[in-house]
Every structure is written in C-alpha cells, then in structure tokens.
Short mmCIF file of C-alpha atoms in Angstrom, two decimals:
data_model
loop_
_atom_site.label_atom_id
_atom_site.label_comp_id
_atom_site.label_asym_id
_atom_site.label_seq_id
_atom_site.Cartn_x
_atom_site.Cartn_y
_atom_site.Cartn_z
CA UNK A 1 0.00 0.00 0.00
CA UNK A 2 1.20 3.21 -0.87
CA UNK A 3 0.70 6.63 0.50
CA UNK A 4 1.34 9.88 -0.27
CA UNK A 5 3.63 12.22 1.97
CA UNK A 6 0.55 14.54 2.78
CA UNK A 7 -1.06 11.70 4.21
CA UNK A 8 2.68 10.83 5.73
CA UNK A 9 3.03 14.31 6.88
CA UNK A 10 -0.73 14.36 8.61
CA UNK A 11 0.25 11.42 10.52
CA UNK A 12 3.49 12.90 12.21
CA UNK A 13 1.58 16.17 12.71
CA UNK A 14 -0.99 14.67 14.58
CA UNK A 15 1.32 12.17 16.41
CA UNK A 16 2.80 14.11 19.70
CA UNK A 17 6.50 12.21 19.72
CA UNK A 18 6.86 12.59 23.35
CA UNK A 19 3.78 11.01 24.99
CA UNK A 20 4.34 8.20 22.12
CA UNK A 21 8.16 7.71 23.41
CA UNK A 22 6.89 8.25 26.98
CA UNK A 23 4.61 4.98 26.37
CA UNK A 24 7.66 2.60 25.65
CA UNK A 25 10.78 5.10 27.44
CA UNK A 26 10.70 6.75 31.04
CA UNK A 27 11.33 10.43 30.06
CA UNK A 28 12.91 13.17 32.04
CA UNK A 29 12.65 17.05 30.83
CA UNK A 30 15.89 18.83 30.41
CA UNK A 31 15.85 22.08 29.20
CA UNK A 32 13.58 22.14 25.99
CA UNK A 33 14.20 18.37 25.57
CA UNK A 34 13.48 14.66 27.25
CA UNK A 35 16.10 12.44 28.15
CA UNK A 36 15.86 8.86 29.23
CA UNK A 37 17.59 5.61 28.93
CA UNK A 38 17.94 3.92 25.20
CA UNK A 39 15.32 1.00 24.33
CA UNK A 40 17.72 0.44 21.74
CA UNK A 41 20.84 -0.62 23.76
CA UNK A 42 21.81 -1.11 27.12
CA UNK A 43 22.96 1.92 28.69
CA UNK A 44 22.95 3.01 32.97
CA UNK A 45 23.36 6.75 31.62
CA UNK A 46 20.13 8.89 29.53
CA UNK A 47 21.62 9.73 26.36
CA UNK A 48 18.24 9.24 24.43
CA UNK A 49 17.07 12.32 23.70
CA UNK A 50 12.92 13.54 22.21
CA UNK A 51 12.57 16.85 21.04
CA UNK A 52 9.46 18.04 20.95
CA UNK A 53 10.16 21.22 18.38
CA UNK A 54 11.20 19.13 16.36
CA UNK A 55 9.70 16.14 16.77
CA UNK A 56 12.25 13.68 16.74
CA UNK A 57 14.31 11.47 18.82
CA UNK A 58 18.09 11.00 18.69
CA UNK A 59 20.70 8.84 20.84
CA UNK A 60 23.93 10.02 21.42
CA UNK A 61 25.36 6.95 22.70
CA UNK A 62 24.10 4.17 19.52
CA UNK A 63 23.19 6.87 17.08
CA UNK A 64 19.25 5.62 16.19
CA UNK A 65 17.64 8.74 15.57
CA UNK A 66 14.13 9.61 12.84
CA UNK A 67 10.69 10.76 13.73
CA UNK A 68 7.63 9.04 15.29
CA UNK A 69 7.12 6.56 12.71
CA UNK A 70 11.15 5.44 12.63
CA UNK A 71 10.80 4.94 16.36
CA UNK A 72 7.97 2.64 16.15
CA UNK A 73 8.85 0.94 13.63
CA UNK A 74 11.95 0.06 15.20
CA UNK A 75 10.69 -0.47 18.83
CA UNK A 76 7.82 -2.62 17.26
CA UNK A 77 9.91 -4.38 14.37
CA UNK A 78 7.08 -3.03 12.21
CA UNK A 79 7.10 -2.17 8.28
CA UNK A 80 6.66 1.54 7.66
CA UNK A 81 3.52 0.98 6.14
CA UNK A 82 2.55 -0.84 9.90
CA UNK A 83 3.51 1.72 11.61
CA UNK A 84 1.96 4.56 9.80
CA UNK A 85 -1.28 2.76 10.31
CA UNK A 86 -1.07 2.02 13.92
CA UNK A 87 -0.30 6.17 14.53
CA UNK A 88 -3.03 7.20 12.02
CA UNK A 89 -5.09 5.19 14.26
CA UNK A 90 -4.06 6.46 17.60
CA UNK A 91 -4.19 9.92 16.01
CA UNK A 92 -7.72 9.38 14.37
CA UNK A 93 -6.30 9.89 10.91
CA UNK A 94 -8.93 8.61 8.45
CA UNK A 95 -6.17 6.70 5.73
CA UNK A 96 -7.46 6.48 1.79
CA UNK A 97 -8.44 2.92 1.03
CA UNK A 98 -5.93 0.78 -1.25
CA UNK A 99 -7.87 1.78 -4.69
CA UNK A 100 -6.97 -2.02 -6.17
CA UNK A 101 -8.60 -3.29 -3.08
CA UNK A 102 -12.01 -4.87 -3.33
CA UNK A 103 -14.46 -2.66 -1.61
CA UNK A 104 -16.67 -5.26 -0.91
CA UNK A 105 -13.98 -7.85 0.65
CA UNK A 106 -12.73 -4.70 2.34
CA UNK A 107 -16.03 -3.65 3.99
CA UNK A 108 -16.67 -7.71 4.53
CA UNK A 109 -13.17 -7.41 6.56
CA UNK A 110 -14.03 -4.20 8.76
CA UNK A 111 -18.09 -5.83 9.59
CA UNK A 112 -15.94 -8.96 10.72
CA UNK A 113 -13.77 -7.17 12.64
CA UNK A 114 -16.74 -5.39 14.58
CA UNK A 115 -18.42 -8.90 14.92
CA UNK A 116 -15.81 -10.18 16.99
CA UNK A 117 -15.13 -6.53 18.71
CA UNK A 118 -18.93 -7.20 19.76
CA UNK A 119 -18.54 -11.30 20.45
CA UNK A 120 -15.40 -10.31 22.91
CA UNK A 121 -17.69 -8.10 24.80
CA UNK A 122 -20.37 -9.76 25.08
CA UNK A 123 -18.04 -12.80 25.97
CA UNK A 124 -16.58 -10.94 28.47
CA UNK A 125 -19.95 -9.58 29.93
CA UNK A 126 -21.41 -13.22 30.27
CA UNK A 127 -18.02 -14.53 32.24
CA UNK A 128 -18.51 -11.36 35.07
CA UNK A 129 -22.38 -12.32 35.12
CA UNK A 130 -24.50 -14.96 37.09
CA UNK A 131 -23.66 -17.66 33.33
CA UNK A 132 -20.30 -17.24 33.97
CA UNK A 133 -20.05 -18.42 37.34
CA UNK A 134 -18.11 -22.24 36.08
CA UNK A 135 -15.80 -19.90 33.73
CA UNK A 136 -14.65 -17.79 36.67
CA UNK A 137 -14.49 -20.90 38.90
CA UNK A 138 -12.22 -22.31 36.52
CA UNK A 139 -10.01 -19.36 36.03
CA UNK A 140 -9.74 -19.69 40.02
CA UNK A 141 -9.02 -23.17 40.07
CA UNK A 142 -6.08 -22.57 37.71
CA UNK A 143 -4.88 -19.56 39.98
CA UNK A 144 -5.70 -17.34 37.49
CA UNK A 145 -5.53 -13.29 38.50
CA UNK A 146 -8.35 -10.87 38.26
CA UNK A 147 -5.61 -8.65 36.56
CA UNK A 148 -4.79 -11.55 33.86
CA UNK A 149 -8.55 -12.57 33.13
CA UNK A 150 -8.81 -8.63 32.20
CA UNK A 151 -5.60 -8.23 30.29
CA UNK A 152 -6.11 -11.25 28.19
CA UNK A 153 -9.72 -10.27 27.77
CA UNK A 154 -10.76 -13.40 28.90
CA UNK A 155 -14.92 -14.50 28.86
CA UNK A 156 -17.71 -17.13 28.64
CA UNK A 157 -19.54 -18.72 26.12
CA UNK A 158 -23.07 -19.75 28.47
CA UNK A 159 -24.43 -22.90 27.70
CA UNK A 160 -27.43 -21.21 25.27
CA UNK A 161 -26.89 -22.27 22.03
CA UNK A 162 -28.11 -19.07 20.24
CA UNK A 163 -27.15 -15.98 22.82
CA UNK A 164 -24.71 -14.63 21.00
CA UNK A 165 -26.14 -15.15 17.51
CA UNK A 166 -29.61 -13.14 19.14
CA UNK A 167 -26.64 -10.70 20.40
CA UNK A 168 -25.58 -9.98 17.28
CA UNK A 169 -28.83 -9.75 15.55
CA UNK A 170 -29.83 -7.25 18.16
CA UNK A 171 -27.01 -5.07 17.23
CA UNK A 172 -28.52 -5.42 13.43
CA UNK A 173 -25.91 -7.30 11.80
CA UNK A 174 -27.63 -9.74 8.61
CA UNK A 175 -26.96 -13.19 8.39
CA UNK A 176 -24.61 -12.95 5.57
CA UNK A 177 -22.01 -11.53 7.36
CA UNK A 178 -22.79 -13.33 10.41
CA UNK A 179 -21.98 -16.34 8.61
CA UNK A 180 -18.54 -14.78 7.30
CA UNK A 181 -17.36 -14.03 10.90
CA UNK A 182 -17.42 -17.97 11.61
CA UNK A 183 -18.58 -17.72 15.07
CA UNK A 184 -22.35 -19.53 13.68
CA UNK A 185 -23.18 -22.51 12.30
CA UNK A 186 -26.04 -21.75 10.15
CA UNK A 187 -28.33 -25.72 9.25
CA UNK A 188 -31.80 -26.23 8.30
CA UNK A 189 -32.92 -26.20 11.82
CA UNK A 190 -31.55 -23.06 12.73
CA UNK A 191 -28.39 -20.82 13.43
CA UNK A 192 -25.84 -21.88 16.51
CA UNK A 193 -23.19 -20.34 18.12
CA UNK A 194 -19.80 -21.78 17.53
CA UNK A 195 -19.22 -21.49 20.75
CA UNK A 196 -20.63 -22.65 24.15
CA UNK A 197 -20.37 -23.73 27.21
CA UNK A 198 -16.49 -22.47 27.32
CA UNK A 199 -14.12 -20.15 28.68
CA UNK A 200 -13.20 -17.91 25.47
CA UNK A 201 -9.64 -17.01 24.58
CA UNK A 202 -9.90 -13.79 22.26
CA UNK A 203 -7.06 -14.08 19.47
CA UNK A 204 -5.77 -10.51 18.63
CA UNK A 205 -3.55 -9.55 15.56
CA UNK A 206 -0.38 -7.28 16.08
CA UNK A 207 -2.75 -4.09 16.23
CA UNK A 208 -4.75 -5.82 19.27
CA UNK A 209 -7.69 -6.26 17.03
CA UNK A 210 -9.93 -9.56 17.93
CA UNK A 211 -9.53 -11.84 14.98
CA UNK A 212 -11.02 -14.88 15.96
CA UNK A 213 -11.79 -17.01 19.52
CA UNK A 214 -10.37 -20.42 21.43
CA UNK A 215 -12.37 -22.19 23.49
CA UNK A 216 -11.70 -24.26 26.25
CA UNK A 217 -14.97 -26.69 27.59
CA UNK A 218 -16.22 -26.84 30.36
CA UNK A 219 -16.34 -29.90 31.81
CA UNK A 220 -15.71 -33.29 29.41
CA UNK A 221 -16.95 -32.00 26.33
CA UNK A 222 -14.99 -32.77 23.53
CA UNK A 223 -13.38 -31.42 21.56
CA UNK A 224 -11.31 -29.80 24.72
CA UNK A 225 -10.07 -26.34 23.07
CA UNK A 226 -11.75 -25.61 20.10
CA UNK A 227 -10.69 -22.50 17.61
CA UNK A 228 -12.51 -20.06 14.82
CA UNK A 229 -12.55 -21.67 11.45
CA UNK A 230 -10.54 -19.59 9.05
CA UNK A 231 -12.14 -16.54 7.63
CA UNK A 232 -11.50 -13.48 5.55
CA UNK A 233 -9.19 -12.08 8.68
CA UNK A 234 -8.28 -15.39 10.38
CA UNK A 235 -5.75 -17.69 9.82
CA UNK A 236 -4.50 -19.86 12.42
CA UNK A 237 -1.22 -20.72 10.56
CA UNK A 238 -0.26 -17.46 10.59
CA UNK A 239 -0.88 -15.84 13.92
CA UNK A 240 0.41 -16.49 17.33
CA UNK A 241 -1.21 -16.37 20.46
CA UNK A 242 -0.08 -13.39 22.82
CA UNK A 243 2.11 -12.35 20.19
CA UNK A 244 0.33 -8.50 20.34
CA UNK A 245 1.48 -8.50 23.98
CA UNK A 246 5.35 -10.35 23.63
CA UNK A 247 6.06 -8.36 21.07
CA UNK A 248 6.40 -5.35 23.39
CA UNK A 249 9.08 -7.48 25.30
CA UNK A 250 12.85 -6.20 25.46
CA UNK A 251 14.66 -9.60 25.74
CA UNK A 252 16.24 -11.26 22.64
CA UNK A 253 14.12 -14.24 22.79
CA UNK A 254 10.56 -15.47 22.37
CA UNK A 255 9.24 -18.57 24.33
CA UNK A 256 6.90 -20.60 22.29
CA UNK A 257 4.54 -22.51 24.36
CA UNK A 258 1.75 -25.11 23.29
CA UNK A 259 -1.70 -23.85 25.03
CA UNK A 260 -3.28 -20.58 25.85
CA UNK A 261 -3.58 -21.30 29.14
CA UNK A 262 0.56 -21.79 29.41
CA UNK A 263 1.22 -18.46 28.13
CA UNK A 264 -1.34 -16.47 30.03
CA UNK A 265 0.74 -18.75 33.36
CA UNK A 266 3.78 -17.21 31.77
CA UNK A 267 2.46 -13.88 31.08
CA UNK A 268 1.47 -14.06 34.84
CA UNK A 269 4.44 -14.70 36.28
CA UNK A 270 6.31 -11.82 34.41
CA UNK A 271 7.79 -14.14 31.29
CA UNK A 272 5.90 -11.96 29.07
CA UNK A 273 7.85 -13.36 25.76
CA UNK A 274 5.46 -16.37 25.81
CA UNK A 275 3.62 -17.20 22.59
CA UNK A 276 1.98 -20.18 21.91
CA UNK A 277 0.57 -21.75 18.33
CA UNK A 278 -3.18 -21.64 17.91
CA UNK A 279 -3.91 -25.26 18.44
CA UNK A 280 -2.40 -26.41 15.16
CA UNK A 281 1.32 -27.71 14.34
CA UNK A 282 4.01 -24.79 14.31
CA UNK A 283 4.24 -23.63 10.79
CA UNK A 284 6.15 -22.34 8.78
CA UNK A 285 4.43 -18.86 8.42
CA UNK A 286 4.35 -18.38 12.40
CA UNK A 287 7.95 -18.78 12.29
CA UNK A 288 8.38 -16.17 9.39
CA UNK A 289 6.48 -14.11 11.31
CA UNK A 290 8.59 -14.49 14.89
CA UNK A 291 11.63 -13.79 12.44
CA UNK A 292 10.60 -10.34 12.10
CA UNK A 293 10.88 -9.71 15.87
CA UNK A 294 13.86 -12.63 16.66
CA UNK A 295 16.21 -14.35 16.00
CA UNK A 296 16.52 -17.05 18.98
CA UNK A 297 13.11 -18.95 19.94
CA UNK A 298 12.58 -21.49 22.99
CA UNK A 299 10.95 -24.00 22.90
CA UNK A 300 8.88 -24.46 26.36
CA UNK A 301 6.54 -27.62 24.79
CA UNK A 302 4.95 -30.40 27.78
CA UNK A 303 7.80 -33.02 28.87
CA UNK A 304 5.24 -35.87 27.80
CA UNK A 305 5.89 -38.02 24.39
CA UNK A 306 3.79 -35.55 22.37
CA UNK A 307 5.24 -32.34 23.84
CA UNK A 308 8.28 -33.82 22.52
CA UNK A 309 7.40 -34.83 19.15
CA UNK A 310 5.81 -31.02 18.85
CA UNK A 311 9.28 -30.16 19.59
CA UNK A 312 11.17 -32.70 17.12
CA UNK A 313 8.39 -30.98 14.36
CA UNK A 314 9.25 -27.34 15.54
CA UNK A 315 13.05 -27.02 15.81
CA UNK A 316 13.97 -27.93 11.78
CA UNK A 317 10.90 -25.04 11.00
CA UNK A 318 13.05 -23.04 12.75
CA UNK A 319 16.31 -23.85 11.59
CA UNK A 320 14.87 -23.34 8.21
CA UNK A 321 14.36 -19.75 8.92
CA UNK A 322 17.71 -19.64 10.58
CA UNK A 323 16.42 -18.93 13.87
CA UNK A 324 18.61 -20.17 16.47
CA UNK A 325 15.92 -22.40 18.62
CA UNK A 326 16.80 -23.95 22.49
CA UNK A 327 14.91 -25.97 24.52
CA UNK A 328 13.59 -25.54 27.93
CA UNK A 329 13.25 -28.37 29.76
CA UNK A 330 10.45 -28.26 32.44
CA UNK A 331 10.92 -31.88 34.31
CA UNK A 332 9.37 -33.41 36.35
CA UNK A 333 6.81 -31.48 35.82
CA UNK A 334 4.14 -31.93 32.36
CA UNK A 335 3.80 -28.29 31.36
CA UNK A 336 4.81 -24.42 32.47
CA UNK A 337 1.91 -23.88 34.28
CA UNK A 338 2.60 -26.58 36.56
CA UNK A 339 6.10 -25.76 36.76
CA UNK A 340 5.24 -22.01 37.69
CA UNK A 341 2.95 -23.23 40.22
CA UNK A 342 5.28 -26.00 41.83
CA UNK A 343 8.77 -23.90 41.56
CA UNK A 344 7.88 -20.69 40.82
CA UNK A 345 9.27 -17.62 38.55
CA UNK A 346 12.76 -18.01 39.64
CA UNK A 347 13.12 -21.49 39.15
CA UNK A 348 11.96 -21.06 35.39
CA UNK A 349 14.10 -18.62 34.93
CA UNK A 350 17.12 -20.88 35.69
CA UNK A 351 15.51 -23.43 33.08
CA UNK A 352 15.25 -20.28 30.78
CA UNK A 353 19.00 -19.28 31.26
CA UNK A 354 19.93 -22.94 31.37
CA UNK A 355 17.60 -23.90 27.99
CA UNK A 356 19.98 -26.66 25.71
CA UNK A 357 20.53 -25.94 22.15
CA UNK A 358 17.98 -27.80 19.83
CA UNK A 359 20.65 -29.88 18.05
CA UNK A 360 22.33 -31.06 21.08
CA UNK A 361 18.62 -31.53 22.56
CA UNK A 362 17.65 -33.91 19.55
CA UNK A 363 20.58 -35.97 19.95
CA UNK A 364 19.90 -36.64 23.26
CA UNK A 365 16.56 -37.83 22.51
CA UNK A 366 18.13 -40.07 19.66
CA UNK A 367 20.37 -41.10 22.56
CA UNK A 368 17.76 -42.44 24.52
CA UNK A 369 16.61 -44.63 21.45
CA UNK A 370 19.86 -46.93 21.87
CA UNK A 371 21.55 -49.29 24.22
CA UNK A 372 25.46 -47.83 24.18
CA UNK A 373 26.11 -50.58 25.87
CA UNK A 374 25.72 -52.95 22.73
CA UNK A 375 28.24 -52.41 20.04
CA UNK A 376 25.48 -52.98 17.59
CA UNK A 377 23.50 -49.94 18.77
CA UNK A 378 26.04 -47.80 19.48
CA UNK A 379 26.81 -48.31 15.27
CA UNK A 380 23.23 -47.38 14.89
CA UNK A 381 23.51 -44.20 17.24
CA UNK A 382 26.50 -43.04 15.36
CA UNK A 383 24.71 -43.27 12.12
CA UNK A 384 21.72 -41.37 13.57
CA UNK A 385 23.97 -38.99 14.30
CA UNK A 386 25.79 -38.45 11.63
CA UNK A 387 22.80 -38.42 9.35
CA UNK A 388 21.52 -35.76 11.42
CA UNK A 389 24.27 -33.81 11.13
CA UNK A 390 24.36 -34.25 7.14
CA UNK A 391 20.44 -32.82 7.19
CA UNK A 392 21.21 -29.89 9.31
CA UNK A 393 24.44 -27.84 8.67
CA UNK A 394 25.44 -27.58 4.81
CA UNK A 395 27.76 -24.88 6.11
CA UNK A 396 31.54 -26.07 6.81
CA UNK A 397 32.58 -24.73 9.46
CA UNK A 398 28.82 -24.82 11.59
CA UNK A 399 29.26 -28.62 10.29
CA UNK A 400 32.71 -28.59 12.17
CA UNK A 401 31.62 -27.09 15.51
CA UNK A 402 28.58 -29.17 15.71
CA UNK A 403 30.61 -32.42 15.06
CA UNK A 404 33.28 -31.19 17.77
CA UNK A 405 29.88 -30.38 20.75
CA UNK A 406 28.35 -33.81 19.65
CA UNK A 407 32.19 -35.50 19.98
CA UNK A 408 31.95 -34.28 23.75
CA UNK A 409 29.72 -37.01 24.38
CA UNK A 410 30.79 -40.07 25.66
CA UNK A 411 30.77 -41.06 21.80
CA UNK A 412 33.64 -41.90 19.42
CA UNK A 413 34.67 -38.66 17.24
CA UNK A 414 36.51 -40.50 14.86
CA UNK A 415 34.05 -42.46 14.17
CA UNK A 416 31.66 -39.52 13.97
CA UNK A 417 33.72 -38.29 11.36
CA UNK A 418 34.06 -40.67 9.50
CA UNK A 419 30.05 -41.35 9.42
CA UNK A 420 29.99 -37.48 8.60
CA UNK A 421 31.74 -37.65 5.43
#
C-alpha cells in the first residue's frame, strides 16, 4: 500500500512524539528536551534524547535517531507501512483505502472485525455475570488473577446455544455476514453459536484487534479447546497467540509454548515473551512471522511423548528460517503452568538461562533410542547422528563445531567423522 507524503506528513503532525516515546521510554525534561535511557541498547546513563520542536528522537550513545514513525517501527519491528497505520489510528487519521482493493472484501473485513469486537464483549460480559459463574471458577481453580482474566480479555460462552447469535442480531448485523465471521453454524434447523459452554480465549492480531476465539470446555466436552474456522481475517497458521502483547518485550528471545492457558501462566508470572501456536502444528508462516521480531526462539513444549514430538516438528521449522531455537526443559513437571505453580518464577528462569541448544537436545533424545552398551546400537547411534548432522548444517565450518559439541559425548569422534563424510 502506498501513501502519499501529505497523508505521511498528517500522521506525524498529529502524532505528539513525546507522549508516544513516553509509552515505551521513562522520560525526564531537560531544558527544551526529554532524556531517558535507550530501548535500543543497554545503557545506565540517559543519552536518548525527544525533542518536541522538532519532533524527533536522537541517541547520542548508539546513534538511532528519525521521527515518530522510525521509532515505532523500530521499537515494534514493524514495516513503515505498519507503523503509519497504527499512529493514524491512535491519532484518528482517516487513511485512503488501497484503490486495487475490493471494496466489498474490504467492507466484509471491517463488519468482521466489529463482529468479533462485539462477540469479545459480550463474551466478556457473560463470564462477570451470574452464566459465567463455572468460567470464573475455573479461572480460580487454575490460579488465574483478576488482573490476567482482564488483560487477556478473557470471557464465557453460556451454555445457550443461540445468545450470541440473538446478540448480534440485536445489534442489526444480517446473516450474511454473520456467517462470514465464523462464530455460527447456520443448518436447516436453525443458526448456533460456535461457541458454548467455554471459557473464550480472544485471538488478537499485532494491532490488538480480535480476529477470531479459542475455546476451552467446560467440563468433558470434547473437543477440549476448540478455535474459529478460518475466515476473511483469520488464519491460524499465521498468527500467534499473545504475540500482540510479547512483542512489546525487550529480551532477545521469544518462548513458544503449546496452550493458551501456558502463556497467560507465563504472562502471569512476568515471562511476558510467551507465545503459543493456535492449536495447530508450528508452521512455517508463524515462524516467518517471529523472524521479524527474533532471531533465537525457545521451545517451552509439555515433557510428555507428544510435547516432545511437537518439539522434534518445531526445531527444523526453525532452523529453516535460521532462527537459532533452544529448549527448555520443564521436568518433572508436564507443562509451564505446573512448573510455575510448583517452583515458581525463579526457578523457570534458571531453566530459561539454562535452555539446551535444539541440536544437542535432539541428539539426546536419539540417545535415549539406543543401548550404548551394545556395540550394535552404538553403530546405529552413530549413524543417527551423523545423518543428522548431514540434514542440518550444509555450512563447513557450523558442520565442524557441531561435530566437535556432539564428539563431547561419551561417543567416538573418529568415528563420527568418519560417518559425517
């Protein structure tokens, strides 16, 4: 999409830089300027400077400098397009359509959107009423705060099947469209909500807009979590849950989790890089799109035979984007929530600072496969090995270092050498 610089020029106008800085930096007024420390790099002395004649920002210690839209597009890893579009809409700048754009799909798109604005309220209303009363039990019983039911925007689908579908009607939205949101089923019979008898998980894009809905049953209802069916805005292969939120995170690293209910734990406890895959196989999109913000992802998957197979599936997706991926391992306990709530914060933190490198992870699970005690096996284990090695590094000398970590192992380099080759 391209704009013009009127439209460009508008935007920074209208955008003040200092209470936008002031959202992401603690700022302290010095003469006719604000100082504070760098988001950029680490720093103990304020040599990040806004001016607010001129409406830029400038650091004298790593040189980043440009106007409201360079800063968040590099605090936010967001395109210039992105960022232009988040200010205009902070500054209630009304931006021209894309001309090449479908207006119909476009004003399909924006009646979806305020579908699920409405759904997530009204979800949200039903979970703080007398319907929700099993949803809010069940947030308790998993030690969920008041504080993280709100951020998350938590709520309750009540065990009607229609509420929501008489909701929306109520608000005058036709069928058609109804039926594009994917939150009804529509059969001879009648219309149905998607959606009932759970505790709802709004999904939000990068902009925090609602884009679809998990579920989670209550009770033993099958299946357990269920999602939104893809749609003109939603597509579970490419989002991330929480990503809107961990995005906004400082540290070099993203934690990718399995369930909702892990991250919002992680979230919780302050981990805030937790994301978690929308209860589908990690794809190759969602890594693309953690690429943009990272290059180093860990894996914090359930210690239990599927957990790890999720991981076996996730760490060559990775690779493949050449992100550098680690694993966290959480045992003796299944999954982070019941880590969190055995050990606590600091403990996972130690896992976090301790998490193994993915390679050296796998061949520990390939270890576990064989007997070393039987020559036999141990031939067997070396030719895992090497194979492994000949699928992941086509590089020389990451071939070479790789070789040397696995030859620390109580394992015959030689002979992994010679397998190598």
């Amino acid at each position: 999409m391209y704009y013009g610089e009127d439209i460009v020029e508008e935007v920074r106008q209208k955008t003040d830089i200092v209470d936008l800085v002031g959202q992401y930096v603690h700022l302290k007024k010095k003469g006719s300027s604000y100082f504070g420390l760098c988001p950029f790099h680490g720093e103990k002395t304020a040599s990040f400077s806004v001016s607010p004649g001129k409406q830029i920002f400038y650091c004298f210690g790593c040189g980043k400098a440009g106007d409201s839209i360079r800063f968040l597009m590099e605090y936010e890893n967001l395109s210039f397009v992105e960022a232009l579009e988040e200010l205009a809409e902070r500054a209630n700048v009304t931006l021209p359509k894309e001309e090449k754009r479908d207006k119909g799909e476009e004003d399909l798109r924006y009646k979806i959107l305020e579908i699920n604005k409405q759904a997530a309220l009204f979800y949200v209303k039903q979970l703080r009423s007398e319907k929700g009363k099993q949803g809010l039990s069940y947030c308790a019983k998993r030690k969920l705060s008041g504080e993280s039911i709100t951020h998350f925007g938590l709520g309750y689908a009540g065990k009607e099947r229609d509420s929501l579908y008489q909701y929306c009607k109520s608000l005058g939205f036709k069928d058609q469209v109804l039926q594009e949101s994917g939150l009804f089923s529509f059969k001879e019979n009648g219309v149905y909500d998607k959606f009932f008898n759970r505790l709802i998980f709004p999904i939000m894009d990068l902009h925090n807009r609602v884009i679809g809905f998990g579920g989670r049953v209550m009770g033993d209802g099958e299946p357990k979590y269920l999602n939104s069916p893809e749609t003109k805005l939603f597509d579970k292969s490419r989002n991330l849950f929480a990503l809107n939120f961990s995005r906004k995170s400082r540290a070099n690293y993203f934690i990718l989790c399995e369930g909702y209910m892990d991250v919002i734990s992680m979230h919780q406890a302050g981990c805030i890089e937790a994301v978690a895959a929308l209860g589908t196989a990690f794809t190759e999109q969602q890594a693309a799109l953690l690429k943009r913000f990272t290059s180093t992802v860990l894996l914090c998957f359930d210690s239990d035979n599927a957990g790890r197979k999720a991981c076996k599936r996730a760490i060559p997706i990775l690779r493949e984007k050449e992100i550098q991926a680690k694993v966290i391992s959480l045992k003796p306990y299944k999954d982070p929530d019941e880590f969190l709530k055995a050990e606590g914060k600091d403990a996972l933190m130690v896992r976090i600072h301790n998490a193994k490198n993915a390679f050296l992870w796998e061949v520990e699970e390939l270890k576990a496969g064989f007997n070393l005690q039987d020559p036999g096996e141990m031939q067997g284990y070396m030719e895992a090995i090497a194979s492994l090695l000949r699928d992941c590094f086509s590089d020389p000398v990451e071939l070479e270092n790789y070789c040397k970590a696995v030859a620390r192992e109580p394992v015959s380099y030689t002979h992994l050498r010679a397998h190598e080759t």
